[in-house]
Coordinates of C-alpha atoms and ligand atoms in Angstrom, one line a residue:
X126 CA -53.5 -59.7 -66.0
X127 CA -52.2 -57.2 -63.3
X128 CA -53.9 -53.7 -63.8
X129 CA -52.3 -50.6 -63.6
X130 CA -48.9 -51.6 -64.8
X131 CA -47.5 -48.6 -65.8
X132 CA -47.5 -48.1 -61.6
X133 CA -45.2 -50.3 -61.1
X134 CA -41.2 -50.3 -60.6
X135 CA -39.2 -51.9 -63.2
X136 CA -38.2 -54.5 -60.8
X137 CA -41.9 -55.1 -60.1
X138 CA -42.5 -55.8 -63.9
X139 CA -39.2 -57.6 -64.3
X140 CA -40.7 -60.2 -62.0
X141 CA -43.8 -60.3 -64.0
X142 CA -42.4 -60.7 -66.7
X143 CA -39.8 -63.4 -66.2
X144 CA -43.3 -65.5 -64.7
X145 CA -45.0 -65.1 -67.9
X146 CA -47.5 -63.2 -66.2
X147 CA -47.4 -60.2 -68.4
X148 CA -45.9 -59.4 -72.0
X149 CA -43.6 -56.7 -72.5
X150 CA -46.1 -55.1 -75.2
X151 CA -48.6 -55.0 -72.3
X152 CA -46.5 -53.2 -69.9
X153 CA -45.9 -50.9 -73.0
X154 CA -49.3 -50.6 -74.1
X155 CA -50.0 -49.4 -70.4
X156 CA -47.6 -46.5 -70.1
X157 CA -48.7 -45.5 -73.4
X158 CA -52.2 -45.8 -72.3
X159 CA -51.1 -43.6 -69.3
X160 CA -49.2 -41.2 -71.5
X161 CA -52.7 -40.2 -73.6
X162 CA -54.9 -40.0 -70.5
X163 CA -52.8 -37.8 -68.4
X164 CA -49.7 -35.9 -70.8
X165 CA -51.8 -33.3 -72.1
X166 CA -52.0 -31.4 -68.6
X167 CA -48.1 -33.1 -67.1
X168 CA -46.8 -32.2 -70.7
X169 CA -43.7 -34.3 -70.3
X170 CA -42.9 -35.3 -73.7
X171 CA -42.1 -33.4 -77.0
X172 CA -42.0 -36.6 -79.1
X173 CA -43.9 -40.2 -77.8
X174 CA -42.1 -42.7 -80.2
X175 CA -45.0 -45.1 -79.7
X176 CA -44.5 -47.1 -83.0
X177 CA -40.8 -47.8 -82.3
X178 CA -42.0 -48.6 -78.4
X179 CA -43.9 -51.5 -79.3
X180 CA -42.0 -52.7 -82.5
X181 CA -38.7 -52.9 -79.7
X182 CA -41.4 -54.5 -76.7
X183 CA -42.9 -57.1 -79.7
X184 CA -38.6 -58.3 -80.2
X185 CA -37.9 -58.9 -76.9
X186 CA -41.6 -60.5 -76.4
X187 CA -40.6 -62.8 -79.1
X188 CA -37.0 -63.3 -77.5
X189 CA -38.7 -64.8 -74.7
X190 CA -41.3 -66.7 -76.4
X191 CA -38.1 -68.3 -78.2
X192 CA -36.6 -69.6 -74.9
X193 CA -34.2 -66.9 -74.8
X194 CA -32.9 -65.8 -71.7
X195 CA -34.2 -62.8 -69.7
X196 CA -32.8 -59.1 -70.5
X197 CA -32.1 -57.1 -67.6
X198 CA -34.2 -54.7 -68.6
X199 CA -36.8 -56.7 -70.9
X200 CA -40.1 -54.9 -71.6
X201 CA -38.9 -51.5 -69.2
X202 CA -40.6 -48.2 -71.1
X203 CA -37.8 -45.5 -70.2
X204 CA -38.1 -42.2 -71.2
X205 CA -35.3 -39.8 -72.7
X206 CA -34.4 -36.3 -72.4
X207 CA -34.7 -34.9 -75.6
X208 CA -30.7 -34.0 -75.6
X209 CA -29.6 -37.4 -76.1
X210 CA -29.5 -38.6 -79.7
X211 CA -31.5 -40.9 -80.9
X212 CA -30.9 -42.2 -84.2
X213 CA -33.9 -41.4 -86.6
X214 CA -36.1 -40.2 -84.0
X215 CA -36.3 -36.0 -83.9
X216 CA -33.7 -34.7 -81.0
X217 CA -34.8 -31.0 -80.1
X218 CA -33.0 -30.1 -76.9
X219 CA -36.2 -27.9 -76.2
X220 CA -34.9 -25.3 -79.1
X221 CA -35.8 -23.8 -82.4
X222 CA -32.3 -24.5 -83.2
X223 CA -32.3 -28.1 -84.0
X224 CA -35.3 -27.7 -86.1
X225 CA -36.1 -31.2 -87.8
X226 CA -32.7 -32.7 -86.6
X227 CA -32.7 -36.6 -86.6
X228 CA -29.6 -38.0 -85.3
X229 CA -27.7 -40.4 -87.6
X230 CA -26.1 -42.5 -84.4
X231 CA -27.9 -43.7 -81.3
X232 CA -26.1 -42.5 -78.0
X233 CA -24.1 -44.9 -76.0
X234 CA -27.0 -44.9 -73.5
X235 CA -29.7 -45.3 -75.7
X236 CA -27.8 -48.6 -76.9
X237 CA -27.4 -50.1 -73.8
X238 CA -30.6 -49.7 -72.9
X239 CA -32.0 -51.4 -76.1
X240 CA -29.1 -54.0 -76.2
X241 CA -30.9 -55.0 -72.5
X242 CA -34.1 -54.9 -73.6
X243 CA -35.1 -51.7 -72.7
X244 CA -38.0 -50.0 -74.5
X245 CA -37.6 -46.3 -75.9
X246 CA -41.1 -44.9 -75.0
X247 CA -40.3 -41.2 -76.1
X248 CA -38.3 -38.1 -75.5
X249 CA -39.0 -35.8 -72.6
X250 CA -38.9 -31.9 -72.2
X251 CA -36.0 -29.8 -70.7
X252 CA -35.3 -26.2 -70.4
X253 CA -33.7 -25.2 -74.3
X254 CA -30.0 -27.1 -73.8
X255 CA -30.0 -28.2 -70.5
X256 CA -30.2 -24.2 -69.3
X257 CA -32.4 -23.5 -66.5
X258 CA -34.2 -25.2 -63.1
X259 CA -37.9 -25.4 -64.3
X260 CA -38.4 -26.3 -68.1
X261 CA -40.0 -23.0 -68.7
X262 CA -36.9 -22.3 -70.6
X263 CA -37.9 -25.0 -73.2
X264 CA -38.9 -23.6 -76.7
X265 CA -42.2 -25.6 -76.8
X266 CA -43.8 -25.9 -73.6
X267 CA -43.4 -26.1 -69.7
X268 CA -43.8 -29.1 -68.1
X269 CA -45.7 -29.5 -64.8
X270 CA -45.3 -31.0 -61.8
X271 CA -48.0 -33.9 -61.0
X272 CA -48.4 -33.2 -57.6
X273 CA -49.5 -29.4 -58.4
X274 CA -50.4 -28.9 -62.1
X275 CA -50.0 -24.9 -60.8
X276 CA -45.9 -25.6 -60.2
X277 CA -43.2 -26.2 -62.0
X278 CA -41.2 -29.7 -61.7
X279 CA -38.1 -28.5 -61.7
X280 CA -35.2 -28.8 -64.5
X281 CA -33.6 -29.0 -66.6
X282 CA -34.6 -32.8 -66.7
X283 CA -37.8 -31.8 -65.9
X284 CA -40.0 -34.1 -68.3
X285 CA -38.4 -37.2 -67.6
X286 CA -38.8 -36.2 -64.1
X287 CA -42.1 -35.4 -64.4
X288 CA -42.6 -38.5 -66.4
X289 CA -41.4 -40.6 -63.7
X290 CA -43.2 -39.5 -61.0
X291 CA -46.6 -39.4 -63.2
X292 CA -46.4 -43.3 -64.3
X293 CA -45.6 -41.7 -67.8
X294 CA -42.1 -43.7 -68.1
X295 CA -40.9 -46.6 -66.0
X296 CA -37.1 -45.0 -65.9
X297 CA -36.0 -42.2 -67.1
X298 CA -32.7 -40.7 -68.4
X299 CA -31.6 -37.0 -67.8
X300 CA -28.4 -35.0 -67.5
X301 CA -26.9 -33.3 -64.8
X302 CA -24.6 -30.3 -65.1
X303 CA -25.4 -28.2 -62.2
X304 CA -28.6 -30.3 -60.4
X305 CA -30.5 -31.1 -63.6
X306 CA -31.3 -34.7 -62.3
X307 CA -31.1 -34.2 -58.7
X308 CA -33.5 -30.5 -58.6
X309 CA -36.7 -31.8 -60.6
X310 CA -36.4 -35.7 -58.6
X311 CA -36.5 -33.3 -55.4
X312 CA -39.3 -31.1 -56.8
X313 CA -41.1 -34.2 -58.2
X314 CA -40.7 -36.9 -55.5
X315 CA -38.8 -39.8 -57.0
X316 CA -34.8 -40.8 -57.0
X317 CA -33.1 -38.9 -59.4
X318 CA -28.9 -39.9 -59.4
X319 CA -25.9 -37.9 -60.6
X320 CA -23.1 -40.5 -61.3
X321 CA -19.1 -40.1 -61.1
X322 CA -18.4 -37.4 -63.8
X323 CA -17.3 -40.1 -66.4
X324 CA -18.9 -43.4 -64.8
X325 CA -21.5 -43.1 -67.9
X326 CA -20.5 -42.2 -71.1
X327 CA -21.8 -38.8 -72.7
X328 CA -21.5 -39.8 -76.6
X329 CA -24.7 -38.7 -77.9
X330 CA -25.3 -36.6 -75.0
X331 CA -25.7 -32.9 -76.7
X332 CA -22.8 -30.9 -74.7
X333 CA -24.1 -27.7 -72.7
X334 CA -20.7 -27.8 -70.3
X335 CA -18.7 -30.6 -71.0
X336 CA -16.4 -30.8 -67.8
X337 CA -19.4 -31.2 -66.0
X338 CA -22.5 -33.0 -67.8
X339 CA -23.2 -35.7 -66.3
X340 CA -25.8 -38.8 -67.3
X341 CA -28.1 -40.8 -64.7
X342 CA -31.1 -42.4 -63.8
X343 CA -34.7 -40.9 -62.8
X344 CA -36.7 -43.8 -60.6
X345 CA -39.3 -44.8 -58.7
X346 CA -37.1 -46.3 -56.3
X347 CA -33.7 -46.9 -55.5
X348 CA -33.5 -50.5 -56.9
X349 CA -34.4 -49.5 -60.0
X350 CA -31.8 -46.7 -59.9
X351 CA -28.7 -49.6 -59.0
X352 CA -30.6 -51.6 -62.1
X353 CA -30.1 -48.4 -64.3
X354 CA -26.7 -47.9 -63.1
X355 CA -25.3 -51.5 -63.8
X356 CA -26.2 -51.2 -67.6
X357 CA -25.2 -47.5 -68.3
X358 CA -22.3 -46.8 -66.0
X359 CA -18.9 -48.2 -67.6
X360 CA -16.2 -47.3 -70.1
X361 CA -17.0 -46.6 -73.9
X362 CA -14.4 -45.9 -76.4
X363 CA -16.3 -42.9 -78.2
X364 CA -16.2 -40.5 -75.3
X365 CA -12.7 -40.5 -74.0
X366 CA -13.5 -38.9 -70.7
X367 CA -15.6 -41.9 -69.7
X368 CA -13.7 -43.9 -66.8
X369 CA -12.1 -47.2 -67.5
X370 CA -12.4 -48.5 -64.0
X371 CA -14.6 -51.8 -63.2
X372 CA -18.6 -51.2 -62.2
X373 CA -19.7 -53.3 -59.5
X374 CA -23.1 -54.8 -59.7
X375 CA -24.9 -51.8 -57.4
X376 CA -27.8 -54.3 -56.5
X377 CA -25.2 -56.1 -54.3
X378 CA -24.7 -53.1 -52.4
X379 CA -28.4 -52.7 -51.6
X380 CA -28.1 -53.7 -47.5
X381 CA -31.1 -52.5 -45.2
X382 CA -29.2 -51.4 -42.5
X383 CA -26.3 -48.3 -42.3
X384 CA -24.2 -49.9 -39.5
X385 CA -20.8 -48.2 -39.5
X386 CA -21.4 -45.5 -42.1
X387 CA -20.2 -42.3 -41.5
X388 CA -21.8 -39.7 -42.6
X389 CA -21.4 -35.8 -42.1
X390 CA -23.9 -33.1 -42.1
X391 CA -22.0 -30.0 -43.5
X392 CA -24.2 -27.2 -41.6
X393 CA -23.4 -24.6 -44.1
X394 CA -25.7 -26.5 -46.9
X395 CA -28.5 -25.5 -44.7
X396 CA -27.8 -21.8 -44.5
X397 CA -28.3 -21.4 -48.0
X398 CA -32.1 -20.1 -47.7
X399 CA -33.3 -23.4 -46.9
X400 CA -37.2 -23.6 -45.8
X401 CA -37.4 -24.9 -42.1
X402 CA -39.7 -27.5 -43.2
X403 CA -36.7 -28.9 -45.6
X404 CA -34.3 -28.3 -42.4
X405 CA -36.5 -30.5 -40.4
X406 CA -37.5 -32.9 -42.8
X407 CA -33.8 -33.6 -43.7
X408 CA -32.8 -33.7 -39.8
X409 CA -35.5 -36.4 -39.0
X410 CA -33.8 -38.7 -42.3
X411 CA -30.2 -38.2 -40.6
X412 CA -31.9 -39.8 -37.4
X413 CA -33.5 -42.2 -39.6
X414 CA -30.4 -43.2 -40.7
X415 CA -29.0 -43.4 -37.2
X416 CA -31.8 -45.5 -35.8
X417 CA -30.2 -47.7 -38.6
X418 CA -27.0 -48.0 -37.4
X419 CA -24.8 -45.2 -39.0
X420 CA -23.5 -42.4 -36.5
X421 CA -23.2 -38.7 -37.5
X422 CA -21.7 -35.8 -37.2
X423 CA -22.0 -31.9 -38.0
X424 CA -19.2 -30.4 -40.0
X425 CA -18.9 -27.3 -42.0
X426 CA -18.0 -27.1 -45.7
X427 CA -17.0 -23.1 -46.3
X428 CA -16.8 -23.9 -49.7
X429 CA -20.4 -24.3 -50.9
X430 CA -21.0 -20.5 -51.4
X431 CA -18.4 -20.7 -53.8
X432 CA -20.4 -23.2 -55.9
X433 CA -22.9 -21.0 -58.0
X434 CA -20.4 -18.2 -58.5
X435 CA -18.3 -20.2 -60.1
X436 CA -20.4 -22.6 -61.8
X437 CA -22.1 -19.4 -63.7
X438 CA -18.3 -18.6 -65.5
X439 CA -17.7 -22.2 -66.0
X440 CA -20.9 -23.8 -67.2
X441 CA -21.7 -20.5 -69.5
X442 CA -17.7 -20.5 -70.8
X443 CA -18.6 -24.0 -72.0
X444 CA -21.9 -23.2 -73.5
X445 CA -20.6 -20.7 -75.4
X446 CA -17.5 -22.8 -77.1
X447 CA -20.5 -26.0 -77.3
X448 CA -23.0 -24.2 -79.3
X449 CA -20.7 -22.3 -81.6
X450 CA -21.4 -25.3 -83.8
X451 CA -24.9 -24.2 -84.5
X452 CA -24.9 -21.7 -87.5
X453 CA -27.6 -23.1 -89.7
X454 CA -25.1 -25.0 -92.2
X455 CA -24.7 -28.8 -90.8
X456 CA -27.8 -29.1 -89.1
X457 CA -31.3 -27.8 -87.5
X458 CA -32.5 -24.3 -88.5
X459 CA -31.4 -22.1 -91.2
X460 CA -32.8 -18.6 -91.6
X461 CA -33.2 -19.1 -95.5
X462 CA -33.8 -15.4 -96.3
X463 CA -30.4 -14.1 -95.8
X464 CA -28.4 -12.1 -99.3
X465 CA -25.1 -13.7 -97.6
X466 CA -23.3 -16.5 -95.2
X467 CA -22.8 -14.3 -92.4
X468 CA -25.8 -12.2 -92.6
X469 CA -27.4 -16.6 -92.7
X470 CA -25.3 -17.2 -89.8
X471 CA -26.1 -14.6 -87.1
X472 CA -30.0 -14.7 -88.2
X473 CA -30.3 -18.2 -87.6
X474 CA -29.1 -18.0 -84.0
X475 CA -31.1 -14.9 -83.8
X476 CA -33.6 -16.8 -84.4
X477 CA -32.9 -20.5 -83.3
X478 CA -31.7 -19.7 -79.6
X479 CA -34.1 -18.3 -76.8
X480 CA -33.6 -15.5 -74.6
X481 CA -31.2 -17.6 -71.4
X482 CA -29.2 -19.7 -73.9
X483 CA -28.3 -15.9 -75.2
X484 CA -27.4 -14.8 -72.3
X485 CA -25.1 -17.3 -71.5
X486 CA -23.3 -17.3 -74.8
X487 CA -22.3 -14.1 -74.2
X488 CA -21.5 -14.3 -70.7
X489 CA -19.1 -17.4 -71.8
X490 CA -17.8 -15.4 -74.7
X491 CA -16.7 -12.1 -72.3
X492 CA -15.6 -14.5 -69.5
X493 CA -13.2 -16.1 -72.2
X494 CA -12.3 -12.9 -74.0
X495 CA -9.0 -12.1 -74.2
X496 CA -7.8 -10.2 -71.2
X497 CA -10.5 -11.8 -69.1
X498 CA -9.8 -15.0 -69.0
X499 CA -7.3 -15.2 -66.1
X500 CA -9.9 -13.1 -64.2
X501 CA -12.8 -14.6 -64.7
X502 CA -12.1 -18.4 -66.6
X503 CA -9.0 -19.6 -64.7
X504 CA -9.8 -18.1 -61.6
X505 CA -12.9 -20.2 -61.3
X506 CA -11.1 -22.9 -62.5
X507 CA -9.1 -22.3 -59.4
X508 CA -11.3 -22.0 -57.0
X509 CA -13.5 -25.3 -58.7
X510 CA -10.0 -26.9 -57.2
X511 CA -10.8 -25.7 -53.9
X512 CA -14.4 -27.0 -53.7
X513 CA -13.0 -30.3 -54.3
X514 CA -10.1 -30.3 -52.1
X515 CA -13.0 -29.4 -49.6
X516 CA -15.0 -32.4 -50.0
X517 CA -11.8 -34.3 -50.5
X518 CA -11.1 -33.2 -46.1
X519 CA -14.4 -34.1 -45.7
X520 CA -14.0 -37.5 -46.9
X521 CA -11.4 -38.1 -45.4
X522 CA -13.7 -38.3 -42.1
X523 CA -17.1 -39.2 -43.9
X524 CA -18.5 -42.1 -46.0
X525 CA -20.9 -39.4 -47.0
X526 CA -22.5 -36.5 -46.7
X527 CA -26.3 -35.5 -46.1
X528 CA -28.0 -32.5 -47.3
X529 CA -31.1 -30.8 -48.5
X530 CA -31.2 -31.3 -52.9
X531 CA -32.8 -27.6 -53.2
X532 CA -33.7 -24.8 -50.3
X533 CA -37.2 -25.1 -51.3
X534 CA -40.1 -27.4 -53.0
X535 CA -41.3 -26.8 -56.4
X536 CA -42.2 -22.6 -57.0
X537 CA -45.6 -21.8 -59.2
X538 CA -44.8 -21.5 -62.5
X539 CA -43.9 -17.8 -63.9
X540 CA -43.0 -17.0 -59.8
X541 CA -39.2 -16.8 -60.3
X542 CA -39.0 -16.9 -64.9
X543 CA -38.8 -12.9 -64.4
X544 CA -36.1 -13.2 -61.8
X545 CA -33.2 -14.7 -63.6
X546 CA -30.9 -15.3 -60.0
X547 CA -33.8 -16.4 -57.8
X548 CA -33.8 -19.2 -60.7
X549 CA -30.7 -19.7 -60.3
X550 CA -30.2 -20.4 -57.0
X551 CA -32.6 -23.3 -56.7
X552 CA -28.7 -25.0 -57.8
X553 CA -27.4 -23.3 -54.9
X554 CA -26.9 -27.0 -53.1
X555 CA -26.3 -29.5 -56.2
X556 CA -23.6 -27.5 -58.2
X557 CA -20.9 -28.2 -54.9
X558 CA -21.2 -32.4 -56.5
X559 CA -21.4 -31.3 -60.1
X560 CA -18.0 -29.0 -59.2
X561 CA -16.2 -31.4 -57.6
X562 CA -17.5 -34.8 -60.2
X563 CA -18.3 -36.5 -57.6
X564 CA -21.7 -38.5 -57.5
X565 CA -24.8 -37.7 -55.7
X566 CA -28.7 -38.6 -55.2
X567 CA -31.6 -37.3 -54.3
X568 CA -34.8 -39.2 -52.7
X569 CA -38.1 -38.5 -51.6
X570 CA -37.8 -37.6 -47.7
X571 CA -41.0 -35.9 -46.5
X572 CA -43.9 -33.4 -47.8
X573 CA -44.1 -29.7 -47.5
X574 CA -48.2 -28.7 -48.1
X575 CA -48.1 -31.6 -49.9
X576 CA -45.1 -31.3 -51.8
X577 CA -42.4 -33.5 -51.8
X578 CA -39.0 -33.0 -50.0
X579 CA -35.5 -34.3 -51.8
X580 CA -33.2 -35.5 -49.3
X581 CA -29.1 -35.6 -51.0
X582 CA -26.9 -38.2 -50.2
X583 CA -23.4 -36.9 -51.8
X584 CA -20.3 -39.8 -51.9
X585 CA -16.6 -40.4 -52.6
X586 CA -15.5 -40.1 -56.2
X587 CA -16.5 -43.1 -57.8
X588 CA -18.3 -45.1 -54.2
X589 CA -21.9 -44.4 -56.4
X590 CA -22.0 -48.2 -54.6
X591 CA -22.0 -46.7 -50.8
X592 CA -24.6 -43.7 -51.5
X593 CA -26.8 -46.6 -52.7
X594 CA -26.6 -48.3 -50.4
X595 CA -27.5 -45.2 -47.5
X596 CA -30.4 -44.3 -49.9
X597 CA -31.7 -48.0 -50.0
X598 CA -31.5 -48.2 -45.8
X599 CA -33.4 -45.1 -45.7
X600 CA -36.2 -46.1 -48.3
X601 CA -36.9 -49.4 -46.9
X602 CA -37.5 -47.3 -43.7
X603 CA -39.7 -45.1 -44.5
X604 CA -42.2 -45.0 -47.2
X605 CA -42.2 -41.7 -48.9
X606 CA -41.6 -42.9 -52.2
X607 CA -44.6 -44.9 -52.1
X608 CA -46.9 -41.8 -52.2
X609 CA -48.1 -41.2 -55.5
X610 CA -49.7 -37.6 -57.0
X611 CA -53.5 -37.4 -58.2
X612 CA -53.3 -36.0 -61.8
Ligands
LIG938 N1 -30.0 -25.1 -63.5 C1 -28.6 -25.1 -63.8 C2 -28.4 -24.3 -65.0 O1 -29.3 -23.7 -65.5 C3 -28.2 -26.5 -64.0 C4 -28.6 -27.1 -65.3 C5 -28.2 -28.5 -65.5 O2 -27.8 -29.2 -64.6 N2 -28.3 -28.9 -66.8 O3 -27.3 -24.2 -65.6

């Protein structure tokens, strides 16, 4: 037997697999092996549903021993963030609020990966909802990042992130509202993809902003992201804002070379207190990808500053309508000493919700409030339309667009939890995508003092096929993601 398979991609173990070589309840047993040794100084998950792991590994084992055909994703652990419902299986979002909640469904995710074989190895820390760019938001406990137990990995996703990168989860599954995928995979070194906002479906995702949450893939490389993609992306009749448009298969678009791609390099996404090693580092890719056959060209996108501004009335307006829903009757918490249903209600999200999810109810309720809206609500709603007529120009001329994913690598933990905007705008260069829906990735592009460098690759409304296919050229050229952290 091969050791050390919890190292490997899932496309690696796919192969081993379909030889017979290895079982899907070894590759299981492995990441769970990796989980105890290394988990209680990453901290990635808040639940490890080992039993269910190998009971779903020992089914698909048996498939195969029956002469069944292959699964896609036979015998692959993924991990989930813990704001996707899993059915029977505690679903915290990070937060006091769902106290003890088990989810009656599965999400539409979380049954297409199973329905391909997939394995549900556990569910992974975030900041509390979705809210913040570190995971020191979460209720429980921050995770860290492997390649400096000191710093933070990034967030919101930030424990399937840190999962991935630590060989704790094969794949893994966050959410993306403002850079919640793309942020930590930068921080953290691995491929972390925001789809199309409604290539993958969001029933069972636990809404923080609703026009703008987006599903995707965490990896260890980019095939295993176009692997993911094939068997989440695609229409579902639950959540009505999911796209009924056809999904290629992405592997097909997996070409080593970048001949006759455009792509444009919008200078003002590097003015944005970006580090000069992240400048440089991102320069040298957009040769990298010229050496490959693509040509290039600098171009200015006035918009971007617009991004966070806006995103903070939007995403919070949301937030507040979202979590209205939790007042301690249906489910999670209930502050059980109360005389009467009111006094119940406002001490149970006293209680439940921690200090940022606070403040950005009440910034959502006041932006919302009756003689504010039109100057705060609908005027960002406005200018949201003129972020995306901007890209829209830009794509007119561009296949895509290259950028740094954050202005810096991951910050020590507790340097910026004091400063609530300095958190904030390590988003200052994903929320343009998230505005706009359109999809975007981040890879591994270079090291900083030995911490990685996330390189963005931002497409055309629904192309998810052409940013693959630039991020695949530019992996198979280099080998950044090959570098792996000591824990
Ligand atoms: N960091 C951003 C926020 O706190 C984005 C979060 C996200 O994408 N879920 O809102």
């Amino acid at each position: 037997m091969v050791d050390k398979l919890y190292q490997l991609t899932a496309h690696e173990l796919h192969d081993l697999i379909s030889k017979k070589e290895v079982s899907c309840r070894d590759v299981t047993e492995s990441v769970l092996d990796r989980i105890r040794s290394v988990d209680d100084r990453v901290k990635c998950y808040v639940t490890v549903t080992d039993e269910l792991a190998l009971a779903q590994a020992d089914n698909v084992d048996k498939q195969i021993a029956a002469g069944e055909p292959l699964l896609p994703l036979a015998g692959i652990p993924f991990a989930l963030k813990d704001n996707m419902c899993t059915r029977g299986v505690l679903t915290t979002c990070s937060s006091k609020i769902l106290h003890n909640f088990k989810p009656v469904y599965d999400a539409t995710v979380v049954e297409r990966i199973v329905n391909n074989g997939g394995v549900i190895i556990g569910k992974t820390n975030l900041d509390e909802f979705a809210m913040g760019s570190s995971t020191e938001n979460s209720a429980f406990f921050t995770t860290r990042n492997p390649w400096d137990i000191d710093r933070v990995p990034g967030g919101s996703s930030g424990g399937s992130t840190a999962a991935v990168a630590a060989d704790e989860a094969v794949i893994a599954l966050g959410s993306d509202t403002g850079g919640s995928i793309r942020q930590p995979a930068a921080f953290c070194g691995v491929v972390g993809f925001k789809p199309t906002y409604g290539r993958v479906s969001r029933y069972g995702l636990i809404a923080f902003a609703s026009s703008l949450d987006q599903i995707g893939p965490i990896t260890k490389d980019v095939t295993d992201c176009a692997l993911a993609m094939n068997l989440i992306a695609g229409k579902d009749f639950c959540d009505s804002t999911s796209l009924d448009v056809p999904v290629p298969d992405y592997t097909k678009s997996l070409i080593p070379d970048a001949k006759g791609i455009k792509i444009g390099v919008p200078t003002d996404f590097f003015g944005q207190g970006v580090e000069p090693e992240i400048v440089n580092s991102v320069m040298k890719a957009v040769e990298v990808l010229k050496d490959l056959g693509a040509e290039y060209k600098e171009t200015s996108m006035k918009m971007v500053d617009y991004g966070l501004p806006t995103y903070y009335i939007i995403a919070p307006a949301e937030a507040s309508s979202n979590l209205a829903r939790y007042d301690g009757v249906r489910f999670g918490l209930r502050s059980d000493d109360s005389k009467d249903p009111i006094t119940m209600f406002l001490k149970t999200r006293e209680e439940g919700f921690g200090p940022e999810v606070k403040q950005r109810i009440m910034i959502g309720t006041y932006a919302l409030s009756a003689g504010y809206y039109d100057a705060y609500y609908l005027k960002a709603q406005k200018v949201r339309t003129l972020i995306r007529q901007d890209f829209e120009r830009l794509f007119e001329e561009f296949d895509v667009l290259v950028a740094p994913t954050s202005p810096t690598v991951a910050f020590k933990v507790g340097e910026r939890a004091a400063d609530p905007f300095q958190m904030k705008l390590a988003d200052v260069l994903t929320i343009p995508a998230n505005m706009a829906g359109i999809p975007a990735i981040s890879i591994p592009c270079g090291y900083a003092d030995g911490l990685p460098i996330g390189l963005q690759i931002i497409g055309k409304s629904l192309d998810e096929a052409t940013i693959l296919r630039v991020a695949y050229a530019f992996e198979q050229a280099t080998d950044y993601h090959k570098r792996k952290p000591e824990i």
